[in-house]
Amino acid sequence: MSARRIVAAAGVLVALASLTACTTTTIGEPEPVATTSAPVFASDEEALAAAEKAYAAYTEMSDLIASEGGVDPERIEHLASGDVLEGVLATFERFRDESLTLKGETTFDSLVLQRQDSLEVVAYLCLDVTNVDVVNEAGETTVSPDRRDRLPFEVTFEVAGGQLIPANRQLWQSGSKC
């Protein structure tokens, strides 16, 4: 999470809908057959722990790259995908172009599992950028004084080889506990 407000604006959740298929009965009436996919994690607690680990690794690397001015952004490619990766790479490009540097550390809390299946895990979390600043070459802050320091997100993690990778993220408007 480099410039939190840019990454937050760039994050877009792509919801995967359950697919249904139709089969024809002997009478000729189509009958919907819902497809289901078993969760990849044995328990919700296991899925939540994997999501926490994945998001912590992502924020740590994102902060590191942003603190170095967006240099060598490819270091994050194994820790994010989809819209999350696209957004953070654009942020790193802006950091390089405008000679910006991140100061401080991004944290998150209030992680709550929404759902899991064999393709993804979706969770809510509160991103905390209270102790984060983005400064220019002169050391002046570029963060708006109106910035919200705690942001609620719904994060979709892709399942890849039994591991989770943040792929999509959207500001969570309803029911925010941040």
CSV table of C-alpha atoms in Angstrom, one decimal:
chain,number,residue,atom,x,y,z
A,1,MET,CA,0.0,0.0,0.0
A,2,SER,CA,2.0,2.9,-1.1
A,3,ALA,CA,0.0,6.0,-1.5
A,4,ARG,CA,-3.0,4.6,0.3
A,5,ARG,CA,-5.6,6.9,-1.3
A,6,ILE,CA,-4.5,5.9,-4.8
A,7,VAL,CA,-4.3,2.2,-4.1
A,8,ALA,CA,-7.7,2.4,-2.4
A,9,ALA,CA,-9.2,4.2,-5.4
A,10,ALA,CA,-7.6,1.7,-7.8
A,11,GLY,CA,-8.9,-1.4,-5.9
A,12,VAL,CA,-11.9,-2.9,-7.6
A,13,LEU,CA,-13.6,-6.1,-6.4
A,14,VAL,CA,-14.3,-8.6,-9.1
A,15,ALA,CA,-17.0,-10.9,-7.6
A,16,LEU,CA,-17.0,-14.5,-8.9
A,17,ALA,CA,-20.7,-15.6,-9.3
A,18,SER,CA,-21.7,-19.2,-8.8
A,19,LEU,CA,-22.2,-20.8,-12.1
A,20,THR,CA,-25.3,-22.8,-12.9
A,21,ALA,CA,-25.8,-25.3,-15.7
A,22,CYS,CA,-29.0,-26.6,-17.3
A,23,THR,CA,-29.7,-30.2,-18.2
A,24,THR,CA,-32.7,-31.5,-20.0
A,25,THR,CA,-34.9,-34.0,-18.2
A,26,THR,CA,-36.8,-36.7,-20.1
A,27,ILE,CA,-39.9,-34.4,-20.0
A,28,GLY,CA,-37.9,-31.7,-21.8
A,29,GLU,CA,-37.9,-29.2,-18.9
A,30,PRO,CA,-34.6,-27.6,-18.2
A,31,GLU,CA,-33.5,-28.2,-14.6
A,32,PRO,CA,-30.8,-25.9,-13.1
A,33,VAL,CA,-27.9,-27.7,-11.5
A,34,ALA,CA,-25.8,-25.5,-9.2
A,35,THR,CA,-22.1,-26.1,-9.2
A,36,THR,CA,-20.3,-26.0,-5.9
A,37,SER,CA,-16.7,-26.0,-5.0
A,38,ALA,CA,-15.3,-27.3,-1.8
A,39,PRO,CA,-13.2,-25.0,0.3
A,40,VAL,CA,-9.5,-25.4,-0.1
A,41,PHE,CA,-9.0,-24.8,3.7
A,42,ALA,CA,-10.2,-27.3,6.2
A,43,SER,CA,-11.7,-24.6,8.5
A,44,ASP,CA,-12.6,-21.0,8.5
A,45,GLU,CA,-9.9,-20.3,11.0
A,46,GLU,CA,-7.3,-21.8,8.7
A,47,ALA,CA,-8.6,-19.7,5.8
A,48,LEU,CA,-8.5,-16.6,8.0
A,49,ALA,CA,-4.9,-17.3,9.1
A,50,ALA,CA,-3.8,-17.8,5.5
A,51,ALA,CA,-5.5,-14.5,4.5
A,52,GLU,CA,-3.8,-12.6,7.3
A,53,LYS,CA,-0.4,-14.0,6.4
A,54,ALA,CA,-0.9,-13.2,2.7
A,55,TYR,CA,-2.1,-9.6,3.3
A,56,ALA,CA,0.7,-9.0,5.8
A,57,ALA,CA,3.3,-10.2,3.3
A,58,TYR,CA,1.7,-8.0,0.6
A,59,THR,CA,1.6,-4.8,2.8
A,60,GLU,CA,5.2,-5.4,4.1
A,61,MET,CA,6.6,-5.6,0.5
A,62,SER,CA,4.4,-2.8,-0.7
A,63,ASP,CA,5.7,-0.5,2.1
A,64,LEU,CA,9.3,-1.5,1.4
A,65,ILE,CA,9.1,-0.7,-2.3
A,66,ALA,CA,7.3,2.6,-1.7
A,67,SER,CA,9.8,3.5,1.0
A,68,GLU,CA,12.5,3.1,-1.7
A,69,GLY,CA,10.6,5.4,-4.1
A,70,GLY,CA,8.9,2.7,-6.1
A,71,VAL,CA,12.1,1.1,-7.4
A,72,ASP,CA,12.1,-2.5,-8.5
A,73,PRO,CA,8.4,-3.0,-8.3
A,74,GLU,CA,8.5,-6.5,-9.7
A,75,ARG,CA,9.4,-7.7,-6.2
A,76,ILE,CA,5.7,-7.6,-5.4
A,77,GLU,CA,4.4,-9.7,-8.4
A,78,HIS,CA,4.4,-13.0,-6.4
A,79,LEU,CA,2.4,-11.4,-3.6
A,80,ALA,CA,-0.5,-9.8,-5.5
A,81,SER,CA,-2.5,-10.3,-8.7
A,82,GLY,CA,-5.4,-8.9,-10.5
A,83,ASP,CA,-6.6,-5.4,-9.7
A,84,VAL,CA,-4.5,-5.2,-6.5
A,85,LEU,CA,-1.3,-5.8,-8.5
A,86,GLU,CA,-2.3,-3.4,-11.2
A,87,GLY,CA,-3.1,-0.7,-8.7
A,88,VAL,CA,0.0,-1.0,-6.7
A,89,LEU,CA,2.3,-1.1,-9.8
A,90,ALA,CA,0.6,2.2,-11.0
A,91,THR,CA,1.3,3.7,-7.5
A,92,PHE,CA,4.9,2.7,-7.7
A,93,GLU,CA,5.2,4.3,-11.1
A,94,ARG,CA,3.8,7.5,-9.7
A,95,PHE,CA,6.3,7.3,-6.8
A,96,ARG,CA,9.2,7.0,-9.3
A,97,ASP,CA,7.8,9.7,-11.6
A,98,GLU,CA,7.2,12.2,-8.8
A,99,SER,CA,10.2,11.2,-6.6
A,100,LEU,CA,7.9,10.3,-3.7
A,101,THR,CA,8.8,8.1,-0.7
A,102,LEU,CA,6.6,6.4,1.9
A,103,LYS,CA,7.4,6.9,5.6
A,104,GLY,CA,5.9,4.7,8.2
A,105,GLU,CA,4.2,1.3,8.2
A,106,THR,CA,0.8,0.2,7.0
A,107,THR,CA,-1.1,-2.1,9.3
A,108,PHE,CA,-4.4,-3.8,9.3
A,109,ASP,CA,-6.8,-5.3,11.8
A,110,SER,CA,-10.3,-6.5,12.3
A,111,LEU,CA,-9.9,-9.3,9.7
A,112,VAL,CA,-13.2,-11.2,9.3
A,113,LEU,CA,-13.8,-14.0,6.9
A,114,GLN,CA,-16.7,-13.5,4.6
A,115,ARG,CA,-16.5,-16.8,2.6
A,116,GLN,CA,-14.2,-19.3,1.1
A,117,ASP,CA,-14.3,-21.9,-1.7
A,118,SER,CA,-11.8,-23.7,-3.9
A,119,LEU,CA,-11.1,-20.6,-6.0
A,120,GLU,CA,-11.0,-17.8,-3.5
A,121,VAL,CA,-11.2,-16.5,0.1
A,122,VAL,CA,-13.0,-13.2,0.7
A,123,ALA,CA,-12.4,-11.3,3.9
A,124,TYR,CA,-13.1,-7.9,5.4
A,125,LEU,CA,-10.3,-5.9,7.1
A,126,CYS,CA,-9.5,-2.4,8.3
A,127,LEU,CA,-6.4,-0.9,6.7
A,128,ASP,CA,-4.7,1.5,9.0
A,129,VAL,CA,-2.4,4.2,7.5
A,130,THR,CA,-2.4,6.4,10.7
A,131,ASN,CA,1.4,6.2,10.8
A,132,VAL,CA,2.0,6.5,7.1
A,133,ASP,CA,3.1,9.6,5.2
A,134,VAL,CA,4.1,10.1,1.6
A,135,VAL,CA,6.8,12.8,1.1
A,136,ASN,CA,8.3,14.5,-1.9
A,137,GLU,CA,12.0,15.1,-2.5
A,138,ALA,CA,11.9,18.1,-0.2
A,139,GLY,CA,10.5,16.0,2.6
A,140,GLU,CA,7.1,17.7,2.4
A,141,THR,CA,4.0,15.6,2.9
A,142,THR,CA,1.8,15.0,-0.1
A,143,VAL,CA,-1.0,13.4,1.9
A,144,SER,CA,-4.2,15.3,2.1
A,145,PRO,CA,-5.1,16.5,5.6
A,146,ASP,CA,-8.6,15.1,4.9
A,147,ARG,CA,-7.3,11.6,4.4
A,148,ARG,CA,-9.1,8.8,6.3
A,149,ASP,CA,-6.5,6.9,8.4
A,150,ARG,CA,-8.6,3.8,8.7
A,151,LEU,CA,-10.2,2.3,5.7
A,152,PRO,CA,-12.6,-0.7,5.5
A,153,PHE,CA,-11.9,-3.1,2.6
A,154,GLU,CA,-13.4,-6.3,1.3
A,155,VAL,CA,-10.4,-8.3,-0.1
A,156,THR,CA,-10.6,-11.2,-2.5
A,157,PHE,CA,-7.7,-13.6,-2.3
A,158,GLU,CA,-7.0,-16.0,-5.1
A,159,VAL,CA,-6.1,-19.6,-4.2
A,160,ALA,CA,-2.8,-20.5,-5.9
A,161,GLY,CA,-1.1,-23.8,-4.9
A,162,GLY,CA,-2.7,-23.8,-1.5
A,163,GLN,CA,-1.5,-20.2,-0.9
A,164,LEU,CA,-3.5,-17.0,-0.9
A,165,ILE,CA,-2.7,-13.9,-3.0
A,166,PRO,CA,-4.7,-10.6,-2.7
A,167,ALA,CA,-6.3,-10.1,-6.1
A,168,ASN,CA,-9.1,-7.7,-5.7
A,169,ARG,CA,-10.1,-5.1,-3.1
A,170,GLN,CA,-12.9,-2.8,-2.7
A,171,LEU,CA,-13.8,-0.2,-0.1
A,172,TRP,CA,-16.4,-1.7,2.1
A,173,GLN,CA,-19.2,0.7,2.7
A,174,SER,CA,-21.9,-1.2,4.7
A,175,GLY,CA,-21.3,-2.4,8.2
A,176,SER,CA,-17.8,-0.9,8.5
A,177,LYS,CA,-16.2,-1.4,11.9
A,178,CYS,CA,-13.1,0.6,11.3
